[in-house]
N, CA and C atoms as an extended XYZ file, in Angstrom:
543
Properties=species:S:1:pos:R:3:atomname:S:1:resname:S:1:resid:I:1 pbc="F F F"
N       200.492      -89.111      184.845 N   UNK     1
C       200.070      -87.784      184.457 CA  UNK     1
C       199.276      -87.209      185.606 C   UNK     1
N       199.536      -86.024      185.880 N   UNK     2
C       198.728      -85.375      186.890 CA  UNK     2
C       197.332      -85.376      186.333 C   UNK     2
N       196.457      -86.054      186.939 N   UNK     3
C       195.087      -86.208      186.525 CA  UNK     3
C       194.801      -85.418      185.267 C   UNK     3
N       194.655      -86.128      184.169 N   UNK     4
C       194.306      -85.433      182.934 CA  UNK     4
C       193.022      -84.712      183.184 C   UNK     4
N       193.119      -83.478      183.527 N   UNK     5
C       191.925      -82.728      183.949 CA  UNK     5
C       191.175      -82.153      182.767 C   UNK     5
N       189.912      -82.305      182.904 N   UNK     6
C       189.000      -81.756      181.906 CA  UNK     6
C       188.671      -80.340      182.314 C   UNK     6
N       189.067      -79.404      181.494 N   UNK     7
C       188.803      -78.016      181.804 CA  UNK     7
C       187.395      -77.675      181.472 C   UNK     7
N       186.658      -77.201      182.432 N   UNK     8
C       185.293      -76.789      182.172 CA  UNK     8
C       185.362      -75.444      181.482 C   UNK     8
N       184.798      -75.388      180.306 N   UNK     9
C       184.761      -74.076      179.633 CA  UNK     9
C       183.542      -74.041      178.745 C   UNK     9
N       183.043      -72.868      178.550 N   UNK    10
C       181.932      -72.708      177.652 CA  UNK    10
C       182.405      -72.878      176.225 C   UNK    10
N       181.553      -73.332      175.352 N   UNK    11
C       181.907      -73.494      173.960 CA  UNK    11
C       182.428      -72.126      173.441 C   UNK    11
N       183.588      -72.216      172.815 N   UNK    12
C       184.164      -71.006      172.246 CA  UNK    12
C       183.526      -70.775      170.865 C   UNK    12
N       182.833      -69.698      170.728 N   UNK    13
C       182.069      -69.448      169.519 CA  UNK    13
C       182.737      -68.495      168.539 C   UNK    13
N       183.994      -68.267      168.700 N   UNK    14
C       184.695      -67.406      167.793 CA  UNK    14
C       185.162      -68.218      166.616 C   UNK    14
N       184.600      -68.000      165.423 N   UNK    15
C       184.947      -68.822      164.280 CA  UNK    15
C       186.256      -68.428      163.661 C   UNK    15
N       186.927      -69.459      163.111 N   UNK    16
C       188.085      -69.190      162.297 CA  UNK    16
C       187.639      -68.995      160.866 C   UNK    16
N       188.498      -68.468      160.029 N   UNK    17
C       188.065      -68.213      158.660 CA  UNK    17
C       188.132      -69.435      157.768 C   UNK    17
N       188.905      -70.453      158.174 N   UNK    18
C       188.945      -71.687      157.408 CA  UNK    18
C       187.634      -72.407      157.535 C   UNK    18
N       186.975      -72.743      156.463 N   UNK    19
C       185.681      -73.399      156.547 CA  UNK    19
C       185.840      -74.864      156.256 C   UNK    19
N       184.874      -75.619      156.695 N   UNK    20
C       184.868      -77.066      156.507 CA  UNK    20
C       183.558      -77.486      155.873 C   UNK    20
N       183.278      -76.998      154.726 N   UNK    21
C       182.050      -77.353      154.029 CA  UNK    21
C       182.256      -78.730      153.410 C   UNK    21
N       181.482      -79.674      153.863 N   UNK    22
C       181.574      -81.064      153.401 CA  UNK    22
C       182.993      -81.624      153.612 C   UNK    22
N       183.605      -81.317      154.731 N   UNK    23
C       184.934      -81.833      155.053 CA  UNK    23
C       185.920      -80.694      155.231 C   UNK    23
N       187.087      -81.014      155.756 N   UNK    24
C       188.093      -79.992      156.045 CA  UNK    24
C       188.723      -79.522      154.724 C   UNK    24
N       189.020      -78.242      154.693 N   UNK    25
C       189.653      -77.587      153.541 CA  UNK    25
C       190.785      -76.712      154.028 C   UNK    25
N       191.807      -76.513      153.172 N   UNK    26
C       192.853      -75.617      153.538 CA  UNK    26
C       192.468      -74.195      153.264 C   UNK    26
N       193.376      -73.247      153.474 N   UNK    27
C       193.054      -71.829      153.313 CA  UNK    27
C       192.653      -71.469      151.871 C   UNK    27
N       193.089      -72.285      150.922 N   UNK    28
C       192.710      -72.012      149.526 CA  UNK    28
C       191.423      -72.691      149.111 C   UNK    28
N       190.796      -73.451      150.062 N   UNK    29
C       189.538      -74.119      149.750 CA  UNK    29
C       189.697      -75.507      149.190 C   UNK    29
N       190.940      -75.986      149.127 N   UNK    30
C       191.193      -77.333      148.630 CA  UNK    30
C       190.889      -78.369      149.706 C   UNK    30
N       190.098      -79.398      149.347 N   UNK    31
C       189.793      -80.450      150.370 CA  UNK    31
C       191.080      -81.095      150.907 C   UNK    31
N       191.089      -81.326      152.197 N   UNK    32
C       192.214      -81.947      152.922 CA  UNK    32
C       191.856      -83.427      153.149 C   UNK    32
N       192.779      -84.330      152.845 N   UNK    33
C       192.468      -85.746      153.043 CA  UNK    33
C       192.157      -86.042      154.542 C   UNK    33
N       191.272      -87.003      154.772 N   UNK    34
C       190.908      -87.351      156.126 CA  UNK    34
C       192.113      -88.077      156.775 C   UNK    34
N       192.250      -87.857      158.065 N   UNK    35
C       193.272      -88.541      158.860 CA  UNK    35
C       192.581      -89.114      160.110 C   UNK    35
N       193.369      -89.812      160.942 N   UNK    36
C       192.798      -90.296      162.192 CA  UNK    36
C       192.375      -89.145      163.077 C   UNK    36
N       193.044      -88.006      162.998 N   UNK    37
C       192.759      -86.862      163.863 CA  UNK    37
C       191.817      -85.840      163.254 C   UNK    37
N       191.465      -85.932      161.998 N   UNK    38
C       190.562      -84.989      161.343 CA  UNK    38
C       189.676      -85.736      160.358 C   UNK    38
N       188.419      -85.778      160.680 N   UNK    39
C       187.451      -86.544      159.863 CA  UNK    39
C       186.221      -85.741      159.567 C   UNK    39
N       185.470      -86.211      158.565 N   UNK    40
C       184.163      -85.604      158.258 CA  UNK    40
C       183.254      -86.731      157.721 C   UNK    40
N       181.969      -86.478      157.908 N   UNK    41
C       180.953      -87.406      157.393 CA  UNK    41
C       179.631      -86.684      157.309 C   UNK    41
N       178.964      -86.838      156.212 N   UNK    42
C       177.633      -86.243      156.077 CA  UNK    42
C       177.603      -84.749      156.270 C   UNK    42
N       178.703      -84.065      155.959 N   UNK    43
C       178.753      -82.623      156.094 CA  UNK    43
C       179.289      -82.150      157.417 C   UNK    43
N       179.378      -83.014      158.423 N   UNK    44
C       179.886      -82.664      159.748 CA  UNK    44
C       181.381      -83.003      159.816 C   UNK    44
N       182.175      -82.118      160.379 N   UNK    45
C       183.622      -82.313      160.462 CA  UNK    45
C       184.090      -82.049      161.878 C   UNK    45
N       185.115      -82.832      162.300 N   UNK    46
C       185.708      -82.615      163.633 CA  UNK    46
C       187.199      -82.939      163.538 C   UNK    46
N       187.980      -82.299      164.407 N   UNK    47
C       189.408      -82.473      164.409 CA  UNK    47
C       189.926      -82.417      165.839 C   UNK    47
N       190.933      -83.254      166.119 N   UNK    48
C       191.576      -83.317      167.405 CA  UNK    48
C       192.943      -82.680      167.301 C   UNK    48
N       193.259      -81.727      168.164 N   UNK    49
C       194.540      -81.021      168.114 CA  UNK    49
C       195.190      -81.169      169.472 C   UNK    49
N       196.439      -81.643      169.487 N   UNK    50
C       197.242      -81.692      170.698 CA  UNK    50
C       198.316      -80.638      170.568 C   UNK    50
N       198.350      -79.730      171.558 N   UNK    51
C       199.320      -78.632      171.496 CA  UNK    51
C       200.016      -78.477      172.842 C   UNK    51
N       201.233      -77.977      172.848 N   UNK    52
C       201.949      -77.637      174.079 CA  UNK    52
C       201.913      -76.125      174.294 C   UNK    52
N       201.189      -75.429      173.465 N   UNK    53
C       201.119      -73.978      173.511 CA  UNK    53
C       200.163      -73.543      174.598 C   UNK    53
N       200.698      -73.049      175.712 N   UNK    54
C       199.878      -72.594      176.841 CA  UNK    54
C       199.016      -71.360      176.450 C   UNK    54
N       199.340      -70.700      175.376 N   UNK    55
C       198.572      -69.521      174.959 CA  UNK    55
C       197.536      -69.894      173.890 C   UNK    55
N       197.127      -71.161      173.777 N   UNK    56
C       196.214      -71.590      172.773 CA  UNK    56
C       194.917      -70.810      172.780 C   UNK    56
N       194.400      -70.528      173.971 N   UNK    57
C       193.122      -69.846      174.058 CA  UNK    57
C       193.239      -68.401      173.557 C   UNK    57
N       194.273      -67.706      173.922 N   UNK    58
C       194.479      -66.342      173.433 CA  UNK    58
C       194.651      -66.338      171.930 C   UNK    58
N       195.361      -67.299      171.364 N   UNK    59
C       195.511      -67.389      169.911 CA  UNK    59
C       194.203      -67.681      169.207 C   UNK    59
N       193.345      -68.491      169.839 N   UNK    60
C       192.076      -68.859      169.211 CA  UNK    60
C       191.115      -67.648      169.237 C   UNK    60
N       191.110      -66.950      170.336 N   UNK    61
C       190.147      -65.841      170.492 CA  UNK    61
C       190.615      -64.558      169.764 C   UNK    61
N       190.634      -64.680      168.465 N   UNK    62
C       191.050      -63.550      167.635 CA  UNK    62
C       189.872      -63.119      166.771 C   UNK    62
N       189.938      -61.952      166.183 N   UNK    63
C       188.849      -61.525      165.309 CA  UNK    63
C       188.576      -62.523      164.181 C   UNK    63
N       187.331      -62.652      163.757 N   UNK    64
C       186.978      -63.678      162.716 CA  UNK    64
C       187.791      -63.540      161.419 C   UNK    64
N       188.274      -62.369      161.092 N   UNK    65
C       189.026      -62.230      159.860 CA  UNK    65
C       190.437      -62.745      159.959 C   UNK    65
N       190.862      -63.092      161.198 N   UNK    66
C       192.206      -63.594      161.421 CA  UNK    66
C       192.117      -65.113      161.673 C   UNK    66
N       192.911      -65.872      160.929 N   UNK    67
C       192.940      -67.346      161.113 CA  UNK    67
C       194.000      -67.653      162.207 C   UNK    67
N       193.551      -68.214      163.313 N   UNK    68
C       194.517      -68.528      164.387 CA  UNK    68
C       195.396      -69.704      163.950 C   UNK    68
N       196.594      -69.765      164.500 N   UNK    69
C       197.514      -70.839      164.215 CA  UNK    69
C       197.813      -71.567      165.554 C   UNK    69
N       197.414      -72.818      165.632 N   UNK    70
C       197.656      -73.605      166.819 CA  UNK    70
C       198.768      -74.593      166.500 C   UNK    70
N       199.857      -74.506      167.225 N   UNK    71
C       201.021      -75.368      167.014 CA  UNK    71
C       200.737      -76.760      167.579 C   UNK    71
N       200.919      -77.782      166.798 N   UNK    72
C       200.754      -79.133      167.240 CA  UNK    72
C       201.952      -79.610      168.016 C   UNK    72
N       201.797      -80.595      168.864 N   UNK    73
C       202.879      -81.168      169.639 CA  UNK    73
C       202.767      -82.711      169.594 C   UNK    73
N       203.953      -83.338      169.458 N   UNK    74
C       203.913      -84.806      169.431 CA  UNK    74
C       204.793      -85.407      170.489 C   UNK    74
N       205.391      -84.582      171.345 N   UNK    75
C       206.183      -85.139      172.480 CA  UNK    75
C       206.214      -84.141      173.624 C   UNK    75
N       206.479      -84.661      174.815 N   UNK    76
C       206.515      -83.846      176.013 CA  UNK    76
C       207.430      -84.509      177.033 C   UNK    76
N       208.117      -83.704      177.815 N   UNK    77
C       209.010      -84.247      178.867 CA  UNK    77
C       208.465      -83.971      180.219 C   UNK    77
N       209.213      -84.416      181.250 N   UNK    78
C       208.822      -84.246      182.615 CA  UNK    78
C       208.504      -82.779      182.964 C   UNK    78
N       207.365      -82.534      183.535 N   UNK    79
C       206.930      -81.183      183.871 CA  UNK    79
C       206.229      -80.458      182.742 C   UNK    79
N       206.281      -81.059      181.548 N   UNK    80
C       205.639      -80.416      180.406 CA  UNK    80
C       204.116      -80.562      180.428 C   UNK    80
N       203.456      -79.675      179.730 N   UNK    81
C       201.977      -79.708      179.664 CA  UNK    81
C       201.537      -79.806      178.219 C   UNK    81
N       200.471      -80.528      178.011 N   UNK    82
C       199.800      -80.622      176.710 CA  UNK    82
C       198.352      -80.287      176.896 C   UNK    82
N       197.746      -79.790      175.840 N   UNK    83
C       196.321      -79.458      175.816 CA  UNK    83
C       195.689      -80.194      174.642 C   UNK    83
N       194.616      -80.910      174.878 N   UNK    84
C       193.873      -81.581      173.848 CA  UNK    84
C       192.649      -80.702      173.529 C   UNK    84
N       192.567      -80.255      172.277 N   UNK    85
C       191.515      -79.377      171.842 CA  UNK    85
C       190.676      -80.092      170.753 C   UNK    85
N       189.416      -79.777      170.706 N   UNK    86
C       188.543      -80.379      169.675 CA  UNK    86
C       187.878      -79.273      168.881 C   UNK    86
N       188.071      -79.324      167.580 N   UNK    87
C       187.468      -78.360      166.645 CA  UNK    87
C       186.366      -79.045      165.871 C   UNK    87
N       185.378      -78.298      165.454 N   UNK    88
C       184.348      -78.855      164.629 CA  UNK    88
C       183.799      -77.851      163.648 C   UNK    88
N       183.071      -78.320      162.673 N   UNK    89
C       182.419      -77.447      161.694 CA  UNK    89
C       181.137      -78.093      161.185 C   UNK    89
N       180.202      -77.248      160.914 N   UNK    90
C       178.913      -77.601      160.281 CA  UNK    90
C       178.084      -78.590      161.125 C   UNK    90
N       177.904      -78.247      162.439 N   UNK    91
C       176.962      -79.068      163.196 CA  UNK    91
C       175.535      -78.775      162.704 C   UNK    91
N       174.694      -79.791      162.715 N   UNK    92
C       173.307      -79.602      162.232 CA  UNK    92
C       172.558      -78.823      163.320 C   UNK    92
N       171.758      -77.873      162.853 N   UNK    93
C       170.927      -77.078      163.779 CA  UNK    93
C       169.526      -77.684      163.839 C   UNK    93
N       168.923      -77.656      165.051 N   UNK    94
C       167.549      -78.107      165.156 CA  UNK    94
C       166.613      -76.987      164.722 C   UNK    94
N       165.331      -77.190      164.876 N   UNK    95
C       164.333      -76.199      164.421 CA  UNK    95
C       164.498      -74.852      165.108 C   UNK    95
N       165.082      -74.826      166.292 N   UNK    96
C       165.277      -73.554      167.040 CA  UNK    96
C       166.640      -72.889      166.702 C   UNK    96
N       167.471      -73.626      165.937 N   UNK    97
C       168.812      -73.108      165.638 CA  UNK    97
C       169.880      -73.526      166.633 C   UNK    97
N       169.573      -74.567      167.400 N   UNK    98
C       170.521      -75.053      168.411 CA  UNK    98
C       171.359      -76.210      167.897 C   UNK    98
N       172.617      -76.237      168.310 N   UNK    99
C       173.482      -77.387      168.060 CA  UNK    99
C       173.339      -78.369      169.208 C   UNK    99
N       173.731      -79.599      168.995 N   UNK   100
C       173.705      -80.597      170.072 CA  UNK   100
C       174.825      -81.615      169.767 C   UNK   100
N       176.039      -81.272      170.248 N   UNK   101
C       177.190      -82.121      170.001 CA  UNK   101
C       177.745      -82.615      171.353 C   UNK   101
N       178.080      -83.909      171.441 N   UNK   102
C       178.651      -84.465      172.629 CA  UNK   102
C       180.047      -84.998      172.275 C   UNK   102
N       180.927      -84.991      173.306 N   UNK   103
C       182.297      -85.483      173.110 CA  UNK   103
C       182.659      -86.408      174.255 C   UNK   103
N       183.384      -87.412      173.954 N   UNK   104
C       183.975      -88.345      174.979 CA  UNK   104
C       185.397      -88.525      174.665 C   UNK   104
N       186.217      -88.666      175.710 N   UNK   105
C       187.663      -88.767      175.520 CA  UNK   105
C       188.266      -89.860      176.424 C   UNK   105
N       189.272      -90.536      175.925 N   UNK   106
C       190.034      -91.446      176.757 CA  UNK   106
C       191.540      -91.259      176.367 C   UNK   106
N       192.386      -91.386      177.415 N   UNK   107
C       193.816      -91.254      177.191 CA  UNK   107
C       194.456      -92.518      177.680 C   UNK   107
N       195.163      -93.233      176.798 N   UNK   108
C       195.731      -94.520      177.084 CA  UNK   108
C       197.239      -94.436      177.202 C   UNK   108
N       197.752      -95.005      178.265 N   UNK   109
C       199.177      -95.048      178.505 CA  UNK   109
C       199.844      -96.107      177.583 C   UNK   109
N       201.193      -96.046      177.479 N   UNK   110
C       201.891      -97.027      176.642 CA  UNK   110
C       201.648      -98.504      177.036 C   UNK   110
N       201.374      -98.754      178.310 N   UNK   111
C       201.133     -100.127      178.770 CA  UNK   111
C       199.706     -100.621      178.530 C   UNK   111
N       198.847      -99.781      177.950 N   UNK   112
C       197.471     -100.146      177.672 CA  UNK   112
C       196.484      -99.735      178.725 C   UNK   112
N       196.965      -99.281      179.919 N   UNK   113
C       196.055      -98.802      180.943 CA  UNK   113
C       195.616      -97.401      180.608 C   UNK   113
N       194.585      -96.931      181.297 N   UNK   114
C       194.018      -95.582      180.952 CA  UNK   114
C       194.358      -94.566      182.015 C   UNK   114
N       194.809      -93.414      181.565 N   UNK   115
C       195.076      -92.287      182.439 CA  UNK   115
C       193.792      -91.514      182.691 C   UNK   115
N       192.928      -91.497      181.692 N   UNK   116
C       191.638      -90.774      181.833 CA  UNK   116
C       190.630      -91.373      180.911 C   UNK   116
N       189.384      -91.409      181.358 N   UNK   117
C       188.262      -91.823      180.530 CA  UNK   117
C       187.071      -90.931      180.913 C   UNK   117
N       186.641      -90.078      180.005 N   UNK   118
C       185.536      -89.177      180.275 CA  UNK   118
C       184.433      -89.584      179.320 C   UNK   118
N       183.232      -89.920      179.824 N   UNK   119
C       182.140      -90.328      178.951 CA  UNK   119
C       181.653      -89.181      178.095 C   UNK   119
N       180.843      -89.499      177.095 N   UNK   120
C       180.328      -88.468      176.204 CA  UNK   120
C       179.445      -87.516      177.036 C   UNK   120
N       179.816      -86.252      176.932 N   UNK   121
C       179.058      -85.167      177.595 CA  UNK   121
C       178.885      -84.035      176.620 C   UNK   121
N       177.898      -83.172      176.843 N   UNK   122
C       177.720      -82.029      175.912 CA  UNK   122
C       178.990      -81.203      175.844 C   UNK   122
N       179.421      -80.922      174.592 N   UNK   123
C       180.626      -80.113      174.436 CA  UNK   123
C       180.398      -78.947      173.456 C   UNK   123
N       179.297      -78.967      172.755 N   UNK   124
C       178.954      -77.852      171.891 CA  UNK   124
C       177.458      -77.809      171.712 C   UNK   124
N       176.789      -77.314      172.754 N   UNK   125
C       175.331      -77.240      172.763 CA  UNK   125
C       174.983      -75.756      172.930 C   UNK   125
N       174.656      -75.153      171.836 N   UNK   126
C       174.430      -73.721      171.864 CA  UNK   126
C       173.533      -73.294      170.687 C   UNK   126
N       172.989      -72.107      170.791 N   UNK   127
C       172.244      -71.538      169.669 CA  UNK   127
C       173.243      -70.743      168.838 C   UNK   127
N       173.352      -71.121      167.589 N   UNK   128
C       174.349      -70.447      166.691 CA  UNK   128
C       173.691      -69.237      166.025 C   UNK   128
N       174.382      -68.150      166.064 N   UNK   129
C       173.962      -66.912      165.375 CA  UNK   129
C       174.915      -66.598      164.241 C   UNK   129
N       175.817      -67.544      163.953 N   UNK   130
C       176.779      -67.360      162.859 CA  UNK   130
C       176.685      -68.579      161.952 C   UNK   130
N       177.449      -68.556      160.893 N   UNK   131
C       177.419      -69.599      159.891 CA  UNK   131
C       177.945      -70.922      160.497 C   UNK   131
N       177.111      -71.982      160.441 N   UNK   132
C       177.540      -73.268      161.035 CA  UNK   132
C       178.773      -73.870      160.322 C   UNK   132
N       179.061      -73.443      159.103 N   UNK   133
C       180.179      -74.062      158.357 CA  UNK   133
C       181.530      -73.418      158.740 C   UNK   133
N       181.518      -72.440      159.634 N   UNK   134
C       182.776      -71.915      160.168 CA  UNK   134
C       183.383      -72.953      161.085 C   UNK   134
N       184.613      -72.761      161.545 N   UNK   135
C       185.256      -73.702      162.444 CA  UNK   135
C       185.097      -73.191      163.856 C   UNK   135
N       184.658      -74.069      164.759 N   UNK   136
C       184.406      -73.743      166.166 CA  UNK   136
C       185.228      -74.631      167.053 C   UNK   136
N       185.558      -74.143      168.241 N   UNK   137
C       186.211      -74.967      169.256 CA  UNK   137
C       185.147      -75.423      170.223 C   UNK   137
N       185.145      -76.711      170.582 N   UNK   138
C       184.166      -77.213      171.547 CA  UNK   138
C       184.618      -76.845      172.956 C   UNK   138
N       183.764      -77.139      173.937 N   UNK   139
C       184.086      -76.967      175.314 CA  UNK   139
C       184.845      -78.105      175.917 C   UNK   139
N       185.198      -79.126      175.102 N   UNK   140
C       186.002      -80.246      175.590 CA  UNK   140
C       187.456      -79.934      175.430 C   UNK   140
N       188.095      -79.566      176.541 N   UNK   141
C       189.540      -79.268      176.563 CA  UNK   141
C       190.114      -80.079      177.711 C   UNK   141
N       191.178      -80.842      177.372 N   UNK   142
C       191.864      -81.647      178.389 CA  UNK   142
C       193.283      -81.091      178.536 C   UNK   142
N       193.648      -80.843      179.800 N   UNK   143
C       195.003      -80.354      180.108 CA  UNK   143
C       195.750      -81.538      180.810 C   UNK   143
N       196.944      -81.846      180.304 N   UNK   144
C       197.755      -82.925      180.876 CA  UNK   144
C       199.105      -82.383      181.278 C   UNK   144
N       199.585      -82.873      182.410 N   UNK   145
C       200.936      -82.485      182.881 CA  UNK   145
C       201.714      -83.784      183.211 C   UNK   145
N       202.906      -83.887      182.652 N   UNK   146
C       203.724      -85.064      182.909 CA  UNK   146
C       204.465      -84.909      184.215 C   UNK   146
N       204.332      -85.934      185.036 N   UNK   147
C       204.965      -85.958      186.382 CA  UNK   147
C       205.866      -87.173      186.508 C   UNK   147
N       206.725      -87.150      187.484 N   UNK   148
C       207.616      -88.279      187.788 CA  UNK   148
C       206.758      -89.529      187.944 C   UNK   148
N       207.179      -90.622      187.371 N   UNK   149
C       206.421      -91.851      187.487 CA  UNK   149
C       205.530      -92.112      186.241 C   UNK   149
N       205.308      -91.100      185.424 N   UNK   150
C       204.537      -91.327      184.210 CA  UNK   150
C       205.428      -92.139      183.272 C   UNK   150
N       204.866      -93.217      182.696 N   UNK   151
C       205.673      -94.066      181.840 CA  UNK   151
C       206.053      -93.372      180.519 C   UNK   151
N       207.313      -93.493      180.144 N   UNK   152
C       207.706      -92.949      178.835 CA  UNK   152
C       207.130      -93.843      177.759 C   UNK   152
N       206.996      -93.263      176.572 N   UNK   153
C       206.497      -94.016      175.405 CA  UNK   153
C       205.357      -93.265      174.765 C   UNK   153
N       204.667      -93.984      173.877 N   UNK   154
C       203.597      -93.366      173.071 CA  UNK   154
C       202.276      -93.475      173.817 C   UNK   154
N       201.640      -92.348      174.051 N   UNK   155
C       200.333      -92.270      174.689 CA  UNK   155
C       199.311      -91.987      173.548 C   UNK   155
N       198.115      -92.538      173.691 N   UNK   156
C       197.088      -92.363      172.678 CA  UNK   156
C       195.876      -91.628      173.214 C   UNK   156
N       195.391      -90.651      172.463 N   UNK   157
C       194.227      -89.878      172.808 CA  UNK   157
C       193.130      -90.278      171.805 C   UNK   157
N       191.996      -90.730      172.322 N   UNK   158
C       190.856      -91.052      171.493 CA  UNK   158
C       189.689      -90.162      171.861 C   UNK   158
N       189.085      -89.544      170.872 N   UNK   159
C       187.960      -88.675      171.102 CA  UNK   159
C       186.810      -89.101      170.177 C   UNK   159
N       185.596      -89.184      170.731 N   UNK   160
C       184.420      -89.419      169.878 CA  UNK   160
C       183.617      -88.115      169.956 C   UNK   160
N       183.341      -87.604      168.745 N   UNK   161
C       182.554      -86.355      168.629 CA  UNK   161
C       181.287      -86.725      167.893 C   UNK   161
N       180.128      -86.530      168.554 N   UNK   162
C       178.866      -86.954      167.935 CA  UNK   162
C       177.924      -85.747      167.798 C   UNK   162
N       177.464      -85.548      166.576 N   UNK   163
C       176.440      -84.527      166.303 CA  UNK   163
C       175.100      -85.248      166.480 C   UNK   163
N       174.473      -85.019      167.598 N   UNK   164
C       173.222      -85.690      167.912 CA  UNK   164
C       172.122      -85.349      166.889 C   UNK   164
N       172.027      -84.082      166.477 N   UNK   165
C       170.984      -83.689      165.529 CA  UNK   165
C       171.144      -84.375      164.186 C   UNK   165
N       172.340      -84.659      163.774 N   UNK   166
C       172.649      -85.255      162.465 CA  UNK   166
C       172.769      -86.798      162.608 C   UNK   166
N       172.961      -87.260      163.848 N   UNK   167
C       173.229      -88.691      164.122 CA  UNK   167
C       174.469      -89.174      163.393 C   UNK   167
N       175.551      -88.389      163.537 N   UNK   168
C       176.853      -88.758      162.980 CA  UNK   168
C       177.884      -88.663      164.076 C   UNK   168
N       178.650      -89.757      164.268 N   UNK   169
C       179.709      -89.807      165.246 CA  UNK   169
C       181.045      -89.971      164.536 C   UNK   169
N       181.985      -89.129      164.910 N   UNK   170
C       183.334      -89.166      164.325 CA  UNK   170
C       184.346      -89.598      165.382 C   UNK   170
N       184.941      -90.775      165.177 N   UNK   171
C       186.012      -91.189      166.071 CA  UNK   171
C       187.324      -90.579      165.618 C   UNK   171
N       188.006      -89.923      166.562 N   UNK   172
C       189.272      -89.255      166.281 CA  UNK   172
C       190.385      -89.859      167.161 C   UNK   172
N       191.592      -89.845      166.644 N   UNK   173
C       192.707      -90.395      167.446 CA  UNK   173
C       193.991      -89.671      167.092 C   UNK   173
N       194.805      -89.458      168.114 N   UNK   174
C       196.134      -88.872      167.925 CA  UNK   174
C       197.033      -89.426      169.041 C   UNK   174
N       198.315      -89.268      168.843 N   UNK   175
C       199.270      -89.776      169.833 CA  UNK   175
C       200.281      -88.697      170.164 C   UNK   175
N       200.958      -88.921      171.322 N   UNK   176
C       202.078      -88.075      171.708 CA  UNK   176
C       203.042      -88.979      172.456 C   UNK   176
N       204.284      -88.576      172.494 N   UNK   177
C       205.287      -89.379      173.227 CA  UNK   177
C       205.716      -88.661      174.493 C   UNK   177
N       205.725      -89.414      175.559 N   UNK   178
C       206.299      -88.920      176.825 CA  UNK   178
C       207.747      -89.329      176.796 C   UNK   178
N       208.661      -88.328      176.785 N   UNK   179
C       210.081      -88.612      176.704 CA  UNK   179
C       210.605      -89.041      178.061 C   UNK   179
N       211.567      -89.936      178.007 N   UNK   180
C       212.230      -90.427      179.242 CA  UNK   180
C       213.259      -89.408      179.641 C   UNK   180
N       212.984      -88.646      180.627 N   UNK   181
C       213.820      -87.592      181.154 CA  UNK   181
C       214.785      -87.104      180.113 C   UNK   181
């Protein structure tokens, strides 16, 4: 993979209308079962999304009354790009109203070696002026591009999202397949 690059970006503070009060819920407010890629604990929720949609940021940055739709991807071929996005909801605010969330990511090749390992770094550290139970995108975005020589097979993305103020860490995992030409 062409260096799974970590895109430096400010935390995107545009909330989606789907809320995650005490866990993820669908548009009707029905609780969604936890998965390896979407978890919640103690009121804090995080989700890992892998998409091949190059317009993900434009789709996310919509008015709050519009729920963005991010298309998931589970495979990619030579020259293809994937984006790993991290969503969260209900981070605990400190006395000043600040969030303090860190994220760490590793991407493992089919042979068990690592394409990328980024230690936990601040990914959503901001003063919130909106409802914390809305859905937010963190500043942890990883862009991957498949190049010649990348091994075909199932690649694994592991993300740890930790709400420091709440002392809750959510391990997330998802996979994608690199297709053989």
